[in-house]
DNA sequence: TGTACATCAGTGAACGCGCGTTCACTGATGTAC
DNA sequence: TGTACATCAGTGAACGCGCGTTCACTGATGTAC
């Protein structure tokens, strides 16, 4: 049972997180300021220190918050489609990531943009939520191989094989070396495409139909994963 | 003929650019400060305004500077290999981009990271230098198609075809719709992979052999471009 | 049920810091006659 | 070659701003007897 004080405290912490998110939108990660959050919260700046030990901890809070929401969104979208349709699962995963990023460009930038100078996200807190998308993608890759899909590409060199062995042991996901490389390409290709779109790398009006272009890219990456032609 | 005063002026402007680059490394784009540059230049802060109209203009200077160096580096690497060996040209292009980015993470972040809040690079100045890599890649793609290479993937939908028509007209590069999509994937895949490595998205020690992993990714992207199997 | 004490949210002032930009100025370097 | 004037790099003070963090404090909420 929670006391009124506990509830008020949780509410205020939630408000701080929400305001932090909003400030991220306007001022970016480097411009995130405890004083500004305190102002919007209607409270004197030192009061925020009752809830958050420092500016960097607020940033960590927001990183975890963003990774968690992205992960949950992508997982939900992928889980909502037919398990047997591997191509559709990949498309759902990719599309959900893109949609979330376009809806939340500042939070996306916090996760996938340039690192904030002077700040390093503590691995203990961010690793879990930060790996949900790639874990989901590896599960999908394993299912695909089990269903007879074969990724494209040559055999991996020894150095990559060694990494692959370690990663398989860590995550317990039965994928071949080649599928692992293909999954990493799908991962970086997906977020590369999303980053170009969100960060405006494509140029102001080079592509009139970015959603269709994205679908084409996702289709080619499905080919790399071997999803189009199940054996 | 340049006067001593002109030479001194050019030298000081070059010093400001160099110091700006160095500050980028330590403090990031959002932390770039005219006062700090003036301090390092050994001059009072207002003196810098003789050379640069404002902080944002210094940022633009650095963006153009970085795009220009990246473009020149990649072009030189690609030009140094056998014209007939299309796969090698792609590998040289990709490898040079990665090396430059790893050597210059802060400048790379300025170009390909999250946008600096409150700053928008003026298109007139950055478009030229900013498109050198993709232009080079499209030239390579056109050469590949001329040599009989066929990219993987289905036919593009009408919306993408329309964009492709416009882009072909703008750049005068004879590539098919499918090759254009493949080139865009190669482009975003390349910079996605580089960004993950430079920005630390892979995790602290997930991959012991990032160079080999990158080579594998580049190889798969070559497959998408159809470079491995010339007809 | 009532009193004494502990907890804790929030205050307000202060510390020392850095920032972009403007402005009137000094003094050296260049130019025209 | 010498003088008068124009150009322009750099100075120093100021404007008004925001930041993270500490600290002694007030006063309300909760708890133990």
Coordinates of C-alpha atoms (C1' of nucleotides) in Angstrom, one line a residue:
Chain A
X1 CA 0.0 0.0 0.0
X2 CA 1.4 3.4 -0.9
X3 CA 1.1 6.4 1.4
X4 CA -0.1 9.8 0.0
X5 CA 3.4 11.1 0.4
X6 CA 4.7 8.2 -1.7
X7 CA 2.1 8.8 -4.4
X8 CA 2.9 12.5 -4.5
X9 CA 6.5 11.7 -4.8
X10 CA 6.0 9.3 -7.7
X11 CA 3.8 11.9 -9.4
X12 CA 6.4 14.6 -9.1
X13 CA 9.1 12.3 -10.4
X14 CA 6.8 11.4 -13.3
X15 CA 6.2 15.1 -13.9
X16 CA 10.0 15.8 -14.0
X17 CA 10.5 13.0 -16.5
X18 CA 7.7 14.4 -18.7
X19 CA 9.1 17.9 -18.5
X20 CA 12.5 16.6 -19.3
X21 CA 11.1 14.9 -22.4
X22 CA 9.5 18.2 -23.5
X23 CA 12.8 20.1 -22.9
X24 CA 14.6 17.6 -25.0
X25 CA 12.4 18.4 -27.9
X26 CA 13.1 22.1 -27.8
X27 CA 16.7 22.3 -26.6
X28 CA 18.3 19.0 -27.2
X29 CA 20.2 16.8 -24.9
X30 CA 23.1 19.2 -24.4
X31 CA 20.6 22.0 -23.5
X32 CA 18.7 20.0 -20.9
X33 CA 18.7 22.0 -17.7
X34 CA 17.5 21.2 -14.2
X35 CA 16.7 24.9 -13.6
X36 CA 14.5 25.0 -16.7
X37 CA 12.7 21.8 -15.6
X38 CA 12.2 23.3 -12.1
X39 CA 10.8 26.5 -13.6
X40 CA 8.2 24.5 -15.6
X41 CA 7.4 22.4 -12.6
X42 CA 6.6 25.6 -10.7
X43 CA 9.2 25.0 -8.1
X44 CA 12.5 26.5 -7.1
X45 CA 15.6 25.0 -8.8
X46 CA 17.0 23.4 -5.7
X47 CA 13.8 21.5 -5.0
X48 CA 14.5 19.2 -8.0
X49 CA 17.5 17.8 -6.1
X50 CA 15.0 16.0 -3.8
X51 CA 14.1 13.8 -6.8
X52 CA 17.2 13.7 -9.0
X53 CA 20.7 13.7 -7.7
X54 CA 22.1 15.7 -10.7
X55 CA 21.6 16.8 -14.3
X56 CA 23.4 13.7 -15.6
X57 CA 21.1 11.4 -13.7
X58 CA 18.1 13.1 -15.3
X59 CA 19.6 12.5 -18.6
X60 CA 20.0 8.8 -17.7
X61 CA 16.4 8.7 -16.6
X62 CA 15.4 10.0 -20.0
X63 CA 17.6 7.6 -21.9
X64 CA 16.1 4.6 -20.1
X65 CA 12.6 6.1 -20.6
X66 CA 13.1 6.5 -24.3
X67 CA 14.8 3.0 -24.9
X68 CA 11.9 1.4 -22.9
X69 CA 9.2 3.1 -24.9
X70 CA 10.9 2.4 -28.2
X71 CA 11.5 -1.2 -27.2
X72 CA 7.9 -1.7 -26.0
X73 CA 6.5 -0.1 -29.2
X74 CA 8.5 -2.2 -31.6
X75 CA 7.9 -5.4 -29.6
X76 CA 4.1 -4.8 -29.6
X77 CA 4.0 -4.1 -33.3
X78 CA 6.0 -7.2 -34.1
X79 CA 3.9 -9.4 -31.8
X80 CA 0.7 -8.2 -33.4
X81 CA 1.3 -10.0 -36.7
X82 CA 1.1 -13.7 -37.8
X83 CA 4.1 -15.6 -36.3
X84 CA 4.5 -17.6 -39.4
X85 CA 4.9 -14.5 -41.7
X86 CA 8.5 -13.7 -41.1
X87 CA 8.6 -10.9 -43.8
X88 CA 5.6 -9.2 -42.2
X89 CA 7.2 -9.5 -38.7
X90 CA 10.3 -7.7 -40.1
X91 CA 8.2 -5.1 -41.8
X92 CA 6.2 -4.5 -38.6
X93 CA 9.4 -4.2 -36.5
X94 CA 11.0 -1.7 -39.0
X95 CA 7.9 0.3 -39.5
X96 CA 7.2 0.7 -35.8
X97 CA 10.8 1.9 -35.2
X98 CA 10.5 4.5 -38.0
X99 CA 7.1 5.7 -36.8
X100 CA 8.3 6.1 -33.2
X101 CA 11.4 7.9 -34.3
X102 CA 9.5 10.4 -36.5
X103 CA 7.0 11.0 -33.7
X104 CA 9.8 11.5 -31.2
X105 CA 12.7 13.0 -33.1
X106 CA 14.4 14.5 -30.0
X107 CA 14.2 11.3 -27.9
X108 CA 15.4 9.3 -30.9
X109 CA 18.3 11.7 -31.3
X110 CA 19.2 11.2 -27.6
X111 CA 19.5 7.4 -28.3
X112 CA 20.9 7.3 -31.8
X113 CA 22.5 10.7 -32.4
X114 CA 25.9 12.0 -31.4
X115 CA 26.9 11.4 -27.8
X116 CA 26.3 14.2 -25.4
X117 CA 29.7 15.7 -24.6
X118 CA 30.8 15.0 -21.1
X119 CA 28.1 12.4 -20.5
X120 CA 28.4 8.7 -20.7
X121 CA 25.2 6.6 -20.2
X122 CA 25.9 4.2 -17.4
X123 CA 25.9 0.7 -18.9
X124 CA 24.2 -1.0 -15.9
X125 CA 21.0 1.0 -16.4
X126 CA 20.8 1.4 -20.2
X127 CA 22.0 -2.0 -21.5
X128 CA 18.8 -3.8 -20.7
X129 CA 16.3 -1.5 -22.4
X130 CA 18.9 -0.5 -25.0
X131 CA 19.1 -4.0 -26.5
X132 CA 15.4 -4.8 -26.8
X133 CA 15.2 -4.1 -30.6
X134 CA 18.3 -6.0 -31.6
X135 CA 17.2 -8.9 -29.3
X136 CA 13.9 -9.0 -31.1
X137 CA 15.6 -8.9 -34.4
X138 CA 17.8 -11.8 -33.5
X139 CA 14.8 -13.8 -32.3
X140 CA 13.2 -13.2 -35.6
X141 CA 16.4 -14.2 -37.4
X142 CA 16.6 -17.4 -35.5
X143 CA 12.9 -18.2 -36.3
X144 CA 13.7 -17.4 -40.0
X145 CA 16.6 -19.9 -40.0
X146 CA 14.5 -22.5 -38.3
X147 CA 12.0 -22.0 -41.1
X148 CA 14.6 -22.6 -43.7
X149 CA 15.5 -19.0 -44.7
X150 CA 19.1 -18.5 -45.8
X151 CA 20.7 -15.1 -45.5
X152 CA 22.8 -13.8 -48.4
X153 CA 26.6 -13.4 -48.3
X154 CA 29.9 -15.2 -48.1
X155 CA 31.2 -17.1 -45.1
X156 CA 32.4 -14.9 -42.2
X157 CA 36.1 -14.6 -41.5
X158 CA 37.6 -16.1 -38.2
X159 CA 37.5 -12.8 -36.3
X160 CA 33.8 -12.4 -36.9
X161 CA 33.1 -16.1 -36.2
X162 CA 34.8 -15.7 -32.8
X163 CA 32.6 -12.7 -32.0
X164 CA 29.6 -14.6 -33.1
X165 CA 30.4 -17.5 -30.8
X166 CA 30.6 -15.2 -27.8
X167 CA 27.4 -13.4 -28.7
X168 CA 25.5 -16.7 -29.2
X169 CA 26.7 -17.8 -25.8
X170 CA 25.5 -14.6 -24.2
X171 CA 22.1 -14.4 -25.7
X172 CA 21.3 -18.0 -26.2
X173 CA 19.9 -17.5 -29.7
X174 CA 20.7 -20.1 -32.3
X175 CA 21.7 -18.2 -35.4
X176 CA 24.4 -19.0 -37.9
X177 CA 27.4 -16.6 -38.4
X178 CA 26.0 -15.5 -41.7
X179 CA 22.6 -14.8 -40.2
X180 CA 24.2 -12.8 -37.4
X181 CA 26.0 -10.6 -39.9
X182 CA 22.8 -10.2 -41.9
X183 CA 20.9 -9.3 -38.8
X184 CA 23.5 -6.6 -37.9
X185 CA 23.2 -5.2 -41.4
X186 CA 19.5 -5.1 -41.1
X187 CA 19.8 -3.4 -37.7
X188 CA 22.3 -0.7 -38.9
X189 CA 20.5 -0.3 -42.2
X190 CA 17.2 0.2 -40.5
X191 CA 18.5 2.8 -38.1
X192 CA 20.7 4.4 -40.7
X193 CA 17.6 4.9 -42.9
X194 CA 15.6 6.2 -39.9
X195 CA 18.4 8.5 -38.9
X196 CA 18.8 10.0 -42.3
X197 CA 15.1 10.7 -42.4
X198 CA 14.8 12.1 -38.9
X199 CA 18.0 14.1 -38.9
X200 CA 17.3 15.5 -42.4
X201 CA 20.3 14.0 -44.1
X202 CA 18.4 13.3 -47.3
X203 CA 18.1 17.0 -48.1
X204 CA 15.1 19.2 -47.7
X205 CA 13.0 17.9 -50.6
X206 CA 15.0 15.1 -52.3
X207 CA 12.4 12.5 -51.7
X208 CA 8.7 13.3 -51.9
X209 CA 7.7 9.8 -50.8
X210 CA 10.0 8.9 -47.9
X211 CA 7.6 6.2 -46.5
X212 CA 7.7 4.3 -49.9
X213 CA 11.4 4.7 -50.1
X214 CA 11.7 3.3 -46.6
X215 CA 9.5 0.4 -47.6
X216 CA 11.8 -0.4 -50.5
X217 CA 14.9 -0.3 -48.3
X218 CA 13.2 -2.6 -45.8
X219 CA 12.4 -4.9 -48.6
X220 CA 16.0 -5.1 -49.7
X221 CA 17.1 -5.7 -46.2
X222 CA 14.6 -8.6 -46.0
X223 CA 16.3 -10.0 -49.0
X224 CA 19.6 -9.9 -47.2
X225 CA 18.0 -11.7 -44.3
X226 CA 16.7 -14.3 -46.7
X227 CA 13.1 -13.6 -45.6
X228 CA 11.6 -13.4 -49.1
X229 CA 12.4 -16.9 -50.2
X230 CA 11.8 -19.4 -47.4
X231 CA 13.2 -22.9 -48.3
Chain B
X1 CA 49.0 39.3 -55.3
X2 CA 48.0 39.2 -51.7
X3 CA 49.0 41.9 -49.3
X4 CA 50.5 41.1 -45.9
X5 CA 47.3 42.2 -44.3
X6 CA 45.3 39.8 -46.4
X7 CA 47.7 37.0 -45.6
X8 CA 47.4 37.7 -41.9
X9 CA 43.7 37.8 -42.2
X10 CA 43.5 34.4 -44.0
X11 CA 45.9 32.9 -41.5
X12 CA 43.8 34.1 -38.5
X13 CA 40.6 32.8 -40.2
X14 CA 42.3 29.4 -40.7
X15 CA 43.4 29.4 -37.0
X16 CA 39.8 30.1 -35.9
X17 CA 38.6 27.2 -38.0
X18 CA 41.3 24.9 -36.6
X19 CA 40.5 25.9 -33.0
X20 CA 36.8 25.4 -33.7
X21 CA 37.5 21.9 -34.9
X22 CA 39.5 21.2 -31.7
X23 CA 36.7 22.6 -29.5
X24 CA 34.2 20.4 -31.4
X25 CA 36.2 17.4 -30.2
X26 CA 36.0 18.3 -26.6
X27 CA 32.7 20.0 -26.2
X28 CA 30.6 19.0 -29.1
X29 CA 28.6 21.2 -31.5
X30 CA 26.2 22.5 -28.8
X31 CA 29.2 23.5 -26.7
X32 CA 31.0 25.4 -29.4
X33 CA 31.7 28.8 -28.1
X34 CA 33.2 31.9 -29.7
X35 CA 34.6 33.1 -26.4
X36 CA 36.5 29.8 -25.9
X37 CA 37.9 30.0 -29.4
X38 CA 39.0 33.6 -28.8
X39 CA 40.7 32.6 -25.6
X40 CA 42.6 29.9 -27.3
X41 CA 43.5 32.3 -30.1
X42 CA 44.9 34.6 -27.5
X43 CA 42.6 37.4 -28.3
X44 CA 39.7 39.2 -26.6
X45 CA 36.3 37.7 -27.4
X46 CA 35.0 40.6 -29.4
X47 CA 38.0 40.4 -31.8
X48 CA 36.6 37.2 -33.3
X49 CA 33.7 39.2 -34.7
X50 CA 36.1 40.8 -37.2
X51 CA 36.3 37.3 -38.8
X52 CA 33.1 35.5 -38.1
X53 CA 29.7 37.3 -37.9
X54 CA 28.2 35.0 -35.3
X55 CA 28.5 31.7 -33.5
X56 CA 26.2 30.0 -36.0
X57 CA 28.3 31.2 -38.9
X58 CA 31.3 29.5 -37.3
X59 CA 29.3 26.3 -37.0
X60 CA 28.4 26.6 -40.7
X61 CA 32.1 27.1 -41.5
X62 CA 32.9 23.9 -39.6
X63 CA 30.1 21.9 -41.3
X64 CA 31.4 22.9 -44.7
X65 CA 35.0 22.3 -43.7
X66 CA 34.1 18.7 -42.5
X67 CA 31.9 17.8 -45.5
X68 CA 34.7 19.0 -47.8
X69 CA 37.4 17.0 -46.1
X70 CA 35.2 13.9 -46.0
X71 CA 34.2 14.3 -49.6
X72 CA 37.8 14.8 -50.8
X73 CA 39.1 11.8 -48.7
X74 CA 36.5 9.4 -50.0
X75 CA 36.9 10.6 -53.6
X76 CA 40.6 10.2 -53.5
X77 CA 40.4 6.7 -52.1
X78 CA 37.8 5.7 -54.7
X79 CA 39.9 7.3 -57.5
X80 CA 43.0 5.4 -56.5
X81 CA 41.8 1.9 -57.5
X82 CA 41.2 0.2 -60.8
X83 CA 38.2 1.8 -62.6
X84 CA 37.1 -1.6 -63.9
X85 CA 37.0 -3.2 -60.4
X86 CA 33.6 -2.0 -59.3
X87 CA 33.6 -4.0 -56.1
X88 CA 37.0 -2.6 -55.1
X89 CA 35.8 0.9 -55.8
X90 CA 32.8 0.4 -53.4
X91 CA 35.0 -1.1 -50.8
X92 CA 37.5 1.8 -51.1
X93 CA 34.7 4.4 -50.8
X94 CA 33.2 2.7 -47.8
X95 CA 36.5 2.1 -46.0
X96 CA 37.6 5.7 -46.5
X97 CA 34.4 7.0 -45.1
X98 CA 34.7 4.7 -42.0
X99 CA 38.4 5.6 -41.4
X100 CA 37.7 9.3 -41.7
X101 CA 34.8 9.0 -39.3
X102 CA 36.7 7.0 -36.7
X103 CA 39.6 9.5 -36.9
X104 CA 37.3 12.5 -36.6
X105 CA 34.4 11.4 -34.4
X106 CA 33.3 14.9 -33.4
X107 CA 33.3 16.3 -36.9
X108 CA 31.5 13.2 -38.1
X109 CA 29.0 13.7 -35.4
X110 CA 28.4 17.3 -36.5
X111 CA 27.5 16.0 -40.0
X112 CA 25.7 12.8 -39.2
X113 CA 24.6 13.1 -35.6
X114 CA 21.5 14.7 -34.1
X115 CA 20.9 18.3 -35.3
X116 CA 22.2 21.1 -33.2
X117 CA 19.1 22.6 -31.4
X118 CA 18.4 26.1 -32.7
X119 CA 20.8 25.8 -35.6
X120 CA 19.9 24.9 -39.2
X121 CA 22.7 24.6 -41.7
X122 CA 22.1 27.0 -44.6
X123 CA 21.4 24.8 -47.7
X124 CA 23.2 27.2 -50.1
X125 CA 26.5 26.6 -48.4
X126 CA 26.3 23.0 -47.3
X127 CA 24.4 21.3 -50.1
X128 CA 27.4 21.2 -52.5
X129 CA 30.0 19.7 -50.2
X130 CA 27.3 17.6 -48.4
X131 CA 26.4 15.6 -51.5
X132 CA 29.8 14.6 -52.7
X133 CA 29.7 11.1 -51.2
X134 CA 26.2 10.2 -52.6
X135 CA 27.1 11.7 -56.0
X136 CA 30.2 9.5 -56.1
X137 CA 28.2 6.5 -55.1
X138 CA 25.6 7.2 -57.8
X139 CA 28.4 7.6 -60.4
X140 CA 29.7 4.2 -59.3
X141 CA 26.2 2.8 -59.5
X142 CA 25.8 4.1 -63.1
X143 CA 29.1 2.6 -64.1
X144 CA 28.0 -0.7 -62.5
X145 CA 24.8 -0.8 -64.5
X146 CA 26.7 0.1 -67.7
X147 CA 28.9 -2.9 -67.0
X148 CA 25.9 -5.2 -66.6
X149 CA 25.5 -5.3 -62.9
X150 CA 21.9 -5.7 -61.7
X151 CA 20.8 -4.7 -58.2
X152 CA 18.6 -7.0 -56.1
X153 CA 15.0 -6.2 -55.3
X154 CA 11.5 -5.8 -56.7
X155 CA 10.3 -3.0 -59.0
X156 CA 9.8 0.4 -57.3
X157 CA 6.3 1.7 -56.7
X158 CA 5.0 4.8 -58.6
X159 CA 5.8 7.3 -55.8
X160 CA 9.4 6.2 -55.8
X161 CA 9.6 6.1 -59.6
X162 CA 8.5 9.7 -59.6
X163 CA 11.2 10.8 -57.2
X164 CA 13.7 8.8 -59.2
X165 CA 12.8 10.6 -62.4
X166 CA 13.3 14.0 -60.7
X167 CA 16.6 13.0 -59.2
X168 CA 17.9 11.6 -62.5
X169 CA 17.0 14.9 -64.2
X170 CA 18.8 16.9 -61.4
X171 CA 22.0 15.0 -61.4
X172 CA 22.2 13.7 -64.9
X173 CA 23.2 10.2 -63.8
X174 CA 21.7 7.3 -65.8
X175 CA 20.7 4.8 -63.2
X176 CA 17.6 2.6 -63.1
X177 CA 15.0 3.0 -60.4
X178 CA 16.1 -0.2 -58.8
X179 CA 19.7 0.8 -58.8
X180 CA 18.8 4.2 -57.2
X181 CA 17.0 2.4 -54.4
X182 CA 19.9 0.1 -54.0
X183 CA 22.4 3.0 -53.9
X184 CA 20.3 4.7 -51.2
X185 CA 20.3 1.6 -49.2
X186 CA 24.1 1.3 -49.6
X187 CA 24.4 4.9 -48.6
X188 CA 22.2 4.7 -45.4
X189 CA 23.6 1.2 -44.6
X190 CA 27.2 2.5 -44.9
X191 CA 26.6 5.5 -42.6
X192 CA 24.4 3.5 -40.3
X193 CA 27.2 1.1 -39.7
X194 CA 29.7 3.9 -39.3
X195 CA 27.4 5.8 -36.9
X196 CA 26.8 2.7 -34.8
X197 CA 30.6 2.2 -34.5
X198 CA 31.5 5.9 -33.9
X199 CA 28.7 6.7 -31.5
X200 CA 29.1 3.5 -29.5
X201 CA 25.8 1.9 -30.3
X202 CA 27.2 -1.6 -30.6
X203 CA 27.9 -1.6 -26.9
X204 CA 31.2 -1.4 -25.2
X205 CA 32.7 -4.8 -26.2
X206 CA 30.1 -6.6 -28.2
X207 CA 32.4 -6.8 -31.2
X208 CA 36.1 -7.5 -30.8
X209 CA 36.7 -7.2 -34.6
X210 CA 34.7 -4.2 -35.8
X211 CA 36.8 -3.7 -38.9
X212 CA 36.0 -7.3 -40.1
X213 CA 32.3 -6.9 -39.2
X214 CA 32.3 -3.7 -41.3
X215 CA 33.9 -5.5 -44.2
X216 CA 31.2 -8.2 -44.0
X217 CA 28.4 -5.5 -44.0
X218 CA 30.0 -3.7 -47.0
X219 CA 30.2 -7.1 -48.8
X220 CA 26.4 -7.7 -48.3
X221 CA 25.7 -4.1 -49.5
X222 CA 27.8 -4.8 -52.6
X223 CA 25.5 -7.8 -53.1
X224 CA 22.5 -5.5 -53.0
X225 CA 24.1 -3.2 -55.5
X226 CA 24.8 -6.3 -57.7
X227 CA 28.5 -5.6 -57.8
X228 CA 29.5 -9.2 -57.0
X229 CA 28.1 -10.8 -60.1
X230 CA 28.6 -8.6 -63.2
X231 CA 26.7 -9.9 -66.2
Chain C
dT1 C1' -7.6 10.6 21.0
dG2 C1' -3.7 13.6 22.0
dT3 C1' 0.9 14.9 22.3
dA4 C1' 6.0 14.9 21.0
dC5 C1' 9.1 14.0 17.7
dA6 C1' 11.0 12.7 13.1
dT7 C1' 10.7 13.0 8.3
dC8 C1' 10.9 15.4 4.2
dA9 C1' 9.2 18.7 0.4
dG10 C1' 10.1 23.0 -0.9
dT11 C1' 12.3 27.9 -0.1
dG12 C1' 15.5 31.6 -1.0
dA13 C1' 19.9 33.2 -1.1
dA14 C1' 24.4 32.5 -2.5
dC15 C1' 28.8 30.5 -4.9
dG16 C1' 31.3 30.9 -9.1
dC17 C1' 30.9 30.1 -13.6
dG18 C1' 30.3 30.7 -18.8
dC19 C1' 27.8 32.6 -22.7
dG20 C1' 26.7 35.9 -27.3
dT21 C1' 26.9 40.4 -28.7
dT22 C1' 27.5 45.6 -28.8
dC23 C1' 30.2 49.7 -28.6
dA24 C1' 33.4 53.5 -28.3
dC25 C1' 38.2 53.4 -28.4
dT26 C1' 43.5 52.9 -29.6
dG27 C1' 47.1 52.2 -32.5
dA28 C1' 49.3 50.1 -36.3
dT29 C1' 49.2 49.2 -41.3
dG30 C1' 48.3 50.7 -45.8
dT31 C1' 47.3 54.3 -49.6
dA32 C1' 47.0 58.7 -52.3
dC33 C1' 48.9 62.7 -53.4
Chain D
dT1 C1' 60.6 60.7 -50.1
dG2 C1' 57.2 62.7 -47.1
dT3 C1' 52.8 63.9 -45.3
dA4 C1' 47.7 63.4 -44.5
dC5 C1' 44.2 60.4 -44.3
dA6 C1' 41.6 55.9 -44.5
dT7 C1' 41.3 51.3 -43.2
dC8 C1' 41.0 47.8 -40.0
dA9 C1' 42.8 44.4 -36.1
dG10 C1' 42.3 44.2 -31.7
dT11 C1' 41.0 46.2 -26.7
dG12 C1' 38.2 46.5 -22.6
dA13 C1' 34.1 47.3 -20.5
dA14 C1' 29.5 46.5 -20.3
dC15 C1' 24.6 44.4 -21.2
dG16 C1' 21.7 40.8 -19.7
dC17 C1' 21.4 36.2 -19.7
dG18 C1' 21.5 31.1 -18.0
dC19 C1' 23.7 27.3 -15.7
dG20 C1' 24.7 23.3 -11.6
dT21 C1' 25.0 22.8 -7.0
dT22 C1' 25.2 23.8 -1.8
dC23 C1' 23.2 25.1 2.4
dA24 C1' 20.6 26.7 6.4
dC25 C1' 15.8 27.3 6.9
dT26 C1' 10.5 26.8 7.4
dG27 C1' 6.4 24.4 7.7
dA28 C1' 3.5 20.6 6.6
dT29 C1' 2.9 15.6 6.8
dG30 C1' 3.5 11.4 9.0
dT31 C1' 4.6 8.2 13.2
dA32 C1' 5.2 6.3 18.0
dC33 C1' 3.8 6.3 22.4

